[in-house]
PDB file of C-alpha atoms in Angstrom:
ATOM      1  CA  UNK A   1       0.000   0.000   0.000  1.00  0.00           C
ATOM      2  CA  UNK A   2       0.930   3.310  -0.811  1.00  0.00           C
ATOM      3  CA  UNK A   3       1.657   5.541   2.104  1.00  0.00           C
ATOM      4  CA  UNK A   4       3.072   8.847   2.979  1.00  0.00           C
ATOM      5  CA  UNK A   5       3.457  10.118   6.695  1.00  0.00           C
ATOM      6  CA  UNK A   6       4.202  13.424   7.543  1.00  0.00           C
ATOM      7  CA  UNK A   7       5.423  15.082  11.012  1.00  0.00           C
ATOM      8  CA  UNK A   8       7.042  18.016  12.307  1.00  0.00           C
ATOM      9  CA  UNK A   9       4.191  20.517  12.390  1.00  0.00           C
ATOM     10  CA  UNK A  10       3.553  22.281  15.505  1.00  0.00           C
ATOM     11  CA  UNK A  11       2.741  25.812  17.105  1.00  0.00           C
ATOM     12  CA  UNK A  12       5.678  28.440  16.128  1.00  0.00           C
ATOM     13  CA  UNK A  13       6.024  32.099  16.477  1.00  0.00           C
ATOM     14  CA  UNK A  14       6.077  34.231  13.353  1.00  0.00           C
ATOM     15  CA  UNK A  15       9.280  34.848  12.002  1.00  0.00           C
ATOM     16  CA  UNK A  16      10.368  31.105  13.097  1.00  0.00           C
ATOM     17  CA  UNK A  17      11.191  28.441  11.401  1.00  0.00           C
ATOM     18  CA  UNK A  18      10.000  24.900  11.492  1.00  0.00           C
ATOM     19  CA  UNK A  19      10.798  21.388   9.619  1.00  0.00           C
ATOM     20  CA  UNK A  20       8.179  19.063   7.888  1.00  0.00           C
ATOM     21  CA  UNK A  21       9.145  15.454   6.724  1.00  0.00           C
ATOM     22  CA  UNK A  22       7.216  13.137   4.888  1.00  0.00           C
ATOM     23  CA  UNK A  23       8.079   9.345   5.082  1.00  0.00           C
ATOM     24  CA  UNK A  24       7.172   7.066   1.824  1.00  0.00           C
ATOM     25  CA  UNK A  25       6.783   3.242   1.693  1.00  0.00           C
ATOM     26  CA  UNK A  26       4.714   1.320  -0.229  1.00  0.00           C
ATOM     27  CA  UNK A  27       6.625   2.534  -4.164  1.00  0.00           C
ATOM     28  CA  UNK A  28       9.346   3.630  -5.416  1.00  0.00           C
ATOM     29  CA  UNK A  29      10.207   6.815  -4.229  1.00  0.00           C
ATOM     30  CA  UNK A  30      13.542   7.874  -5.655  1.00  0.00           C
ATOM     31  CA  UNK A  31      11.008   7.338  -8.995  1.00  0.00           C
ATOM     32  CA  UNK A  32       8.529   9.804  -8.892  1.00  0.00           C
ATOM     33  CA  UNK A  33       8.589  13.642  -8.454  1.00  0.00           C
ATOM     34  CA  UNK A  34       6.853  14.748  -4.846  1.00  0.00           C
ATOM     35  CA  UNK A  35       4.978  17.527  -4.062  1.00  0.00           C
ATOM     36  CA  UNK A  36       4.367  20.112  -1.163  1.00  0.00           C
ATOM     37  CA  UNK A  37       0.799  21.229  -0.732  1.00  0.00           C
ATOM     38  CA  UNK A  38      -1.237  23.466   1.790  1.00  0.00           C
ATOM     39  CA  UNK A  39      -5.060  23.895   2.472  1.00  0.00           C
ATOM     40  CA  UNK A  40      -6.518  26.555   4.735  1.00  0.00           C
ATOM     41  CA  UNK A  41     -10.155  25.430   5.630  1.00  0.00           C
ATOM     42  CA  UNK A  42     -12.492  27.597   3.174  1.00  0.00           C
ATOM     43  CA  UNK A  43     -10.139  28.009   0.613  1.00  0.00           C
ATOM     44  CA  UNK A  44      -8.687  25.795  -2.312  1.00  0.00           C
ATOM     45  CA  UNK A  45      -5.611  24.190  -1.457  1.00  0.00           C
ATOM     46  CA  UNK A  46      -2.570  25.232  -2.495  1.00  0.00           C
ATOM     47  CA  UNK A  47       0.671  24.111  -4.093  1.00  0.00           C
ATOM     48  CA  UNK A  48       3.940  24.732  -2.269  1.00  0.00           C
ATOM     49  CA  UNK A  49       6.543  23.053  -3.884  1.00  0.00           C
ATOM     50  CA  UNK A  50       7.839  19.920  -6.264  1.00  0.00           C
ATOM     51  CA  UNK A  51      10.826  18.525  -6.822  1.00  0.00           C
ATOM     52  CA  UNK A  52      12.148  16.055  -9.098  1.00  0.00           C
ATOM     53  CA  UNK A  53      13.894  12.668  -8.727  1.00  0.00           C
ATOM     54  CA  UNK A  54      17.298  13.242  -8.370  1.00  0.00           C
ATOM     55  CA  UNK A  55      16.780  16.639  -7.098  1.00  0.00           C
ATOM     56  CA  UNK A  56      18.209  18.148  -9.565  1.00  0.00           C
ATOM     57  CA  UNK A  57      14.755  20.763 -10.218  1.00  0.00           C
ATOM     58  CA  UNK A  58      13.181  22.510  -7.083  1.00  0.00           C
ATOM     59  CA  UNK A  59       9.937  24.477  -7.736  1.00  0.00           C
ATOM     60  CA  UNK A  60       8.570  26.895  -5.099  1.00  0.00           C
ATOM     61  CA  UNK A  61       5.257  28.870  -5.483  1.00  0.00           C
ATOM     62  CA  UNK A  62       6.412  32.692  -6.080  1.00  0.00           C
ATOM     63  CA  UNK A  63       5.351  33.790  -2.036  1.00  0.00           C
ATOM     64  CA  UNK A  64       7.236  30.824  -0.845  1.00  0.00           C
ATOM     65  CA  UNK A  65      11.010  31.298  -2.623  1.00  0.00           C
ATOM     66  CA  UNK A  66      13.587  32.235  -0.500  1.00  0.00           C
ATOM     67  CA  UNK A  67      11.631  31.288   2.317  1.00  0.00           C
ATOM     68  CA  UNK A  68      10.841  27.338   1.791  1.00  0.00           C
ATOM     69  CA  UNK A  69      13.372  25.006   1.108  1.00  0.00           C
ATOM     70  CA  UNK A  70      12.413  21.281  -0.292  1.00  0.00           C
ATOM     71  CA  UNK A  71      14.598  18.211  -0.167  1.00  0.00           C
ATOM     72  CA  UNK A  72      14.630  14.780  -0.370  1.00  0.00           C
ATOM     73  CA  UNK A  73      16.898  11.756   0.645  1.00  0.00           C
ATOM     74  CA  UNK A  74      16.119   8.712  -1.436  1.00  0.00           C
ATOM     75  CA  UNK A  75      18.106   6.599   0.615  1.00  0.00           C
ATOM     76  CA  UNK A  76      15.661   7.107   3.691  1.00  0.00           C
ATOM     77  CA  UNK A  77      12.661   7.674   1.701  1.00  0.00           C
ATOM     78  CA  UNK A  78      11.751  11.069   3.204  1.00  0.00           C
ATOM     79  CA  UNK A  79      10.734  14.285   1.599  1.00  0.00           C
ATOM     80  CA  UNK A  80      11.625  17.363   3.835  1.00  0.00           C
ATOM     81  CA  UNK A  81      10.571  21.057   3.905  1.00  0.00           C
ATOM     82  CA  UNK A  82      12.440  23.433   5.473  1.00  0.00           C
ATOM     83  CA  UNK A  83      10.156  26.903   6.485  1.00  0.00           C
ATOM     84  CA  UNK A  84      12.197  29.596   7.735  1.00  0.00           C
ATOM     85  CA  UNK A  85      10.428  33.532   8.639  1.00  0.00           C
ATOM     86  CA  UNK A  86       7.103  31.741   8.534  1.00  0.00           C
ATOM     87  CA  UNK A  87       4.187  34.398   8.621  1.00  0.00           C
ATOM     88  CA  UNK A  88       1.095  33.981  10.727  1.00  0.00           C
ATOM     89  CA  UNK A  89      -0.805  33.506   6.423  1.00  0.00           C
ATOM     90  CA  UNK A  90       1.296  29.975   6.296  1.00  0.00           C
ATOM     91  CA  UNK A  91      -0.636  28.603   8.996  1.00  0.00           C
ATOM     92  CA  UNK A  92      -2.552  25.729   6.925  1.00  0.00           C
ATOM     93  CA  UNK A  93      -2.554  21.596   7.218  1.00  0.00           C
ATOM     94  CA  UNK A  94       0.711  20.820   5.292  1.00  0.00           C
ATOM     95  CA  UNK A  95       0.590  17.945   3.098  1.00  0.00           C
ATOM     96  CA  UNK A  96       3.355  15.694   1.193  1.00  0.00           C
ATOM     97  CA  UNK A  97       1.937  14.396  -2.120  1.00  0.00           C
ATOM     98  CA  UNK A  98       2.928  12.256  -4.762  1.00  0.00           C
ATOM     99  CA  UNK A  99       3.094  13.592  -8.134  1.00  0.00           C
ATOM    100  CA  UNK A 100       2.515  11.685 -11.712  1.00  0.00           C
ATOM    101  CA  UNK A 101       1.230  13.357 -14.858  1.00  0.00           C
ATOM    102  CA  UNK A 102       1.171  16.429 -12.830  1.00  0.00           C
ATOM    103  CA  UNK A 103      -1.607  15.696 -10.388  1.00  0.00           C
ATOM    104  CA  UNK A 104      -1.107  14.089  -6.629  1.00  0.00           C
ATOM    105  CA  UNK A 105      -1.699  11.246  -6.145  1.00  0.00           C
ATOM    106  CA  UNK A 106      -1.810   9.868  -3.141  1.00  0.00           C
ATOM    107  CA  UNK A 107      -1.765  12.789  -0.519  1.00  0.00           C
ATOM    108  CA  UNK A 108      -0.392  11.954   3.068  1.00  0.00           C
ATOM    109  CA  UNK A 109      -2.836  12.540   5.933  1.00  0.00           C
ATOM    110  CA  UNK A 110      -0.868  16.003   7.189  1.00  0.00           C
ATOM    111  CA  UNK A 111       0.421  17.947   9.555  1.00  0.00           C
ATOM    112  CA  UNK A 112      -1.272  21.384  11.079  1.00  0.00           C
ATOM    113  CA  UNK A 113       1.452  24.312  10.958  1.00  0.00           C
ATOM    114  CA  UNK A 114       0.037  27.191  13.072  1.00  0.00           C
ATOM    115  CA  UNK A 115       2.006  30.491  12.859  1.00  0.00           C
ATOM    116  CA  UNK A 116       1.007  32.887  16.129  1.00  0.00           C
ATOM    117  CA  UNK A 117       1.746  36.412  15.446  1.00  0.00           C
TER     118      UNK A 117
ATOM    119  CA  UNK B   1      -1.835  32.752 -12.644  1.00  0.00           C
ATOM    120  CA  UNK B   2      -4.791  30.874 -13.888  1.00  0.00           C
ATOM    121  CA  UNK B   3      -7.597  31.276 -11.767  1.00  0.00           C
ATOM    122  CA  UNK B   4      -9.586  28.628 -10.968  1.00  0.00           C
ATOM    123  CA  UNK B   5     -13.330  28.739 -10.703  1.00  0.00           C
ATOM    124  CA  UNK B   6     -16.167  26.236  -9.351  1.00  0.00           C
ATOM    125  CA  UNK B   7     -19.227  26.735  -8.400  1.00  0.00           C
ATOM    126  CA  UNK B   8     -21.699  26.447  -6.877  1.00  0.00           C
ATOM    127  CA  UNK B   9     -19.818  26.826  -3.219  1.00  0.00           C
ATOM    128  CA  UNK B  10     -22.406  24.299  -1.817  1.00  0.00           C
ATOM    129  CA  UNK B  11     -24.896  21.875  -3.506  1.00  0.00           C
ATOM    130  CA  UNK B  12     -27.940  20.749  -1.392  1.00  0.00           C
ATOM    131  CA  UNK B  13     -28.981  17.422  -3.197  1.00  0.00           C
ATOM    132  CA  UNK B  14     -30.475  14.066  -2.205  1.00  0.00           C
ATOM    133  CA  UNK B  15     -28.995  10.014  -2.293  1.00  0.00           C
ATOM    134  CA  UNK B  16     -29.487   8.756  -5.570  1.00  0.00           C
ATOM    135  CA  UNK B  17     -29.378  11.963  -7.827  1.00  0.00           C
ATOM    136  CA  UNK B  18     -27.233  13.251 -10.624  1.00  0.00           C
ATOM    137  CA  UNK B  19     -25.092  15.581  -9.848  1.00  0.00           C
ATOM    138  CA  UNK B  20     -22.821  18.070 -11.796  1.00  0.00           C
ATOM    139  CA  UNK B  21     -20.141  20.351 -10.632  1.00  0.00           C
ATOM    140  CA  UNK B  22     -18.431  23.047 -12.636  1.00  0.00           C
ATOM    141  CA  UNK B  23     -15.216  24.230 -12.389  1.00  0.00           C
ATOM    142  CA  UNK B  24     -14.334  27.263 -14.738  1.00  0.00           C
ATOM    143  CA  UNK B  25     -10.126  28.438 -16.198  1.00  0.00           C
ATOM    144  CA  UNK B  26      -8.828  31.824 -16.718  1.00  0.00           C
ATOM    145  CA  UNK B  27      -7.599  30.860 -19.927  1.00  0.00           C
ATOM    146  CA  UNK B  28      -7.360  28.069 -21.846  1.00  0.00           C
ATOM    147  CA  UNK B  29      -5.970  25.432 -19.850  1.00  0.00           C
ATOM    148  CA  UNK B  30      -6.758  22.052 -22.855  1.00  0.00           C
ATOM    149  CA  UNK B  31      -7.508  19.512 -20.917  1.00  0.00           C
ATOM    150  CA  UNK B  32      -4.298  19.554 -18.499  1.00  0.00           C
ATOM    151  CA  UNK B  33      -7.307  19.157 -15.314  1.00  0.00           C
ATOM    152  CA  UNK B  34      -7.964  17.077 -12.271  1.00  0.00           C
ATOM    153  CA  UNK B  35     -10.823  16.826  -9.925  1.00  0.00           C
ATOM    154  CA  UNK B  36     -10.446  15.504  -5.801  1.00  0.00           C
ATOM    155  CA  UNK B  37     -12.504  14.701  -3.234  1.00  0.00           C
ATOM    156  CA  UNK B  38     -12.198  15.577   0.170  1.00  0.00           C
ATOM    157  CA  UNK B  39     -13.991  14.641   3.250  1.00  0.00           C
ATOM    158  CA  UNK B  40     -13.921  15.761   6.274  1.00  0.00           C
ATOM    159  CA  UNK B  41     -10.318  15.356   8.215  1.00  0.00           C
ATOM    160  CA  UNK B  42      -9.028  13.698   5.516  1.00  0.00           C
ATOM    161  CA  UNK B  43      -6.710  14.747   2.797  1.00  0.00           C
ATOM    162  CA  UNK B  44      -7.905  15.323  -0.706  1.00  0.00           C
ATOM    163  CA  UNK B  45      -8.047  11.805  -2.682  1.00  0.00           C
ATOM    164  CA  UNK B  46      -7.392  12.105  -7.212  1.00  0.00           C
ATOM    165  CA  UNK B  47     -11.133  11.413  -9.014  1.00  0.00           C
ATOM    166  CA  UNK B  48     -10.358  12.034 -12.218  1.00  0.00           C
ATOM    167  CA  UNK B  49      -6.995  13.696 -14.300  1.00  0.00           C
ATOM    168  CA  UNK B  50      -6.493  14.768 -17.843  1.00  0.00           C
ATOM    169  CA  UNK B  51     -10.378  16.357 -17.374  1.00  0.00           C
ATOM    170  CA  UNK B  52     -11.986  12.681 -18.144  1.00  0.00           C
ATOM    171  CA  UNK B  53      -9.945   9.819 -16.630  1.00  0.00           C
ATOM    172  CA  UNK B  54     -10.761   8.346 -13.377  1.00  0.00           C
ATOM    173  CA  UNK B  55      -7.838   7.423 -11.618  1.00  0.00           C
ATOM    174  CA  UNK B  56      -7.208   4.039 -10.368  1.00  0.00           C
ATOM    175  CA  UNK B  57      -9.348   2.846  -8.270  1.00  0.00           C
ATOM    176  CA  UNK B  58     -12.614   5.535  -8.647  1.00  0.00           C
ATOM    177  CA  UNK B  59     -15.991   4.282  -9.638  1.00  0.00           C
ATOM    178  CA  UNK B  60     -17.613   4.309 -12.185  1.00  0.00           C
ATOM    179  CA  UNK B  61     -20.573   6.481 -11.240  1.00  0.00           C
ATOM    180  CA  UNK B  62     -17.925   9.738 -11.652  1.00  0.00           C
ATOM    181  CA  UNK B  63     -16.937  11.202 -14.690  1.00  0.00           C
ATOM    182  CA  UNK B  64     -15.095  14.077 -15.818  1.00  0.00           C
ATOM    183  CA  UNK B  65     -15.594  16.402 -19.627  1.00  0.00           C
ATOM    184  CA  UNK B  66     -14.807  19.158 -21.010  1.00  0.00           C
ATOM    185  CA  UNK B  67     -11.721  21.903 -22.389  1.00  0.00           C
ATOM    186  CA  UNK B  68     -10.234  24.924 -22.813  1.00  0.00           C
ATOM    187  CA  UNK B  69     -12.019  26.875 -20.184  1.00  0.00           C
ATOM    188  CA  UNK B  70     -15.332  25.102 -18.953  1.00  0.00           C
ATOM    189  CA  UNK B  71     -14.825  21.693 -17.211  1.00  0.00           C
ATOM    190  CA  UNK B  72     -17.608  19.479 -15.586  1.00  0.00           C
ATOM    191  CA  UNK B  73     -17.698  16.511 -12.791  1.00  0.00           C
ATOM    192  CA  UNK B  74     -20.878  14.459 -12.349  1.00  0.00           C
ATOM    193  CA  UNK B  75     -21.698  12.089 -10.544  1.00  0.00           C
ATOM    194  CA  UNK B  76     -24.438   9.804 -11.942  1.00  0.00           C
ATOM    195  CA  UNK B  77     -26.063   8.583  -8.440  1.00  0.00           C
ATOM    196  CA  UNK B  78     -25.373  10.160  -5.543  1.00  0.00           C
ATOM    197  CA  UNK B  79     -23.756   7.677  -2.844  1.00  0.00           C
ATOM    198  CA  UNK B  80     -23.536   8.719   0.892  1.00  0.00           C
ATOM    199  CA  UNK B  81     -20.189   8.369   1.092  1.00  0.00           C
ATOM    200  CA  UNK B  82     -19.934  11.116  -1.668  1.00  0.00           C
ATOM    201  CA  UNK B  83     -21.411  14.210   0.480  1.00  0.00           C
ATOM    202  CA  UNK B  84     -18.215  15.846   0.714  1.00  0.00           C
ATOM    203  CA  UNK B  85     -15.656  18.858  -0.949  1.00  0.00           C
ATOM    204  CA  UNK B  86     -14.924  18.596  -4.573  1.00  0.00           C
ATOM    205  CA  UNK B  87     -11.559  20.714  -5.645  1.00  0.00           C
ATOM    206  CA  UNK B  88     -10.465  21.333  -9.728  1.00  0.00           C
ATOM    207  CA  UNK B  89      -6.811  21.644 -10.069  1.00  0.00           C
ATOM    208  CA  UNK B  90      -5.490  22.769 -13.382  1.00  0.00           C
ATOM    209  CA  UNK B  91      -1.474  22.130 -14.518  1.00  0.00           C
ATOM    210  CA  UNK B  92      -0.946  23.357 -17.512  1.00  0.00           C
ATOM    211  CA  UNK B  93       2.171  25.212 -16.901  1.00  0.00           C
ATOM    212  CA  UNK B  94       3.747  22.403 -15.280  1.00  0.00           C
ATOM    213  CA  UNK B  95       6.172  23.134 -14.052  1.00  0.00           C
ATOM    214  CA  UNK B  96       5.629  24.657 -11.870  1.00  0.00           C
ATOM    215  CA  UNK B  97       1.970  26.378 -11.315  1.00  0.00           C
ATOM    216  CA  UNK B  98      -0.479  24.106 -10.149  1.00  0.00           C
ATOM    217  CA  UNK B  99      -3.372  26.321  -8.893  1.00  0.00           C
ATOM    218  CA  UNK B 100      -6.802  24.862  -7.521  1.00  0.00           C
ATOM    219  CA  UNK B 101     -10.569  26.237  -7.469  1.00  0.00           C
ATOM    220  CA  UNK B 102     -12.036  26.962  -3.586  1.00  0.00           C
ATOM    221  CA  UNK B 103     -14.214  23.959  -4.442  1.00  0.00           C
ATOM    222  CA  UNK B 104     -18.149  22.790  -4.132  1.00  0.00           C
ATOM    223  CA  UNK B 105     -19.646  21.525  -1.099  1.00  0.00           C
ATOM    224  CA  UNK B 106     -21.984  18.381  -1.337  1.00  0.00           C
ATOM    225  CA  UNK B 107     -24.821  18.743   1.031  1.00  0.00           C
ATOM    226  CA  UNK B 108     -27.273  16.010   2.020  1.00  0.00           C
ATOM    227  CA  UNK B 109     -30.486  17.693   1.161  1.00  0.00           C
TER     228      UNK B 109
END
């Protein structure tokens, strides 16, 4: 079964920083690009961040560049995302995702980031 | 950005109906679309991807069409275990620029 895990979320102070990792079993992961995704209850979610097998191409969603850093380490697995000066607008439910043919597919069950200003 | 569209925010209907839900592009987007479900405290789950292809696993009863702009899910008899959120998500400048609609609520009527 296909499974992703994330942890690391938590209660922070704006301007913090915080790490998320997501833990794959059940595929191949050093195969597949993986994603970063938020949703905010009421709204749409919201894509974060992809990045490709190797590593090798990073995406970041224009308000998160400079600010978000994604990773992965094949070896283990895990897909990571570094937040640094996290603003009370990136509380959300964080989600790891799977990506093929450019929709996600499955989505881990998530973890709640909550920035206090 | 392409701006993503549905509506309407919340549908009201009863078991066993037909149901369709629209989701709406800022521009063309071809058919580069997928729908998810989502229900409540659970994460969103792929329906259907390149606008009319269930993904693995989905039943038959939901079905995706259309292009370009205008883009329609239905689902041909309402089960109860499909009252819940239904998100578009377009990707047709992938990558990177993935952008979802604020989705339709499915309401037991």
């Amino acid at each position: 079964e296909v499974q992703l895990v994330e942890s690391g979320g938590g209660l922070v102070q704006s301007g913090g920083s915080l790490r998320l990792s997501c833990a794959a079993s059940g595929f191949s992961f050093s195969s597949y690009w993986m994603t970063w995704l938020r949703h905010t209850p009421g709204k749409g979610p919201e894509w974060v961040a992809s990045m490709n097998q190797d590593g090798g191409e990073r995406y970041y969603m224009d308000s998160m560049k400079g600010r978000f850093t994604i990773s992965r380490d094949n070896a283990k697995n895990s897909l990571y995302l570094q937040m640094n000066s996290l603003r009370a607008e990136d509380t959300a439910v964080y989600y790891c995702a799977r990506e093929t043919r450019a929709v996600f597919d499955p989505w881990g069950q998530g973890t709640l980031v909550t920035v206090s200003s | 950005e392409i701006v993503m569209t549905q509506s309407p925010a919340t549908l009201s209907v009863s078991p066993g109906e037909r149901v369709t839900l629209s989701c709406r592009a800022s521009q063309s987007v071809s058919t580069n679309l997928g729908w998810y479900q989502q229900k409540p405290g659970q994460a969103p789950r792929l329906l259907i991807y390149g606008a009319s292809t269930r993904a693995t696993g989905i039943p038959a009863r939901f079905s995706g069409s259309g292009s370009g702009t205008e883009f329609t899910l239905t689902i041909s008899s309402l089960q109860s275990e499909d009252f819940a959120v239904y998100f578009c998500q377009q990707y047709k400048n992938w990558p990177p620029g993935y952008t979802f609609g604020q989705g339709t609520k499915l309401e037991i009527k």
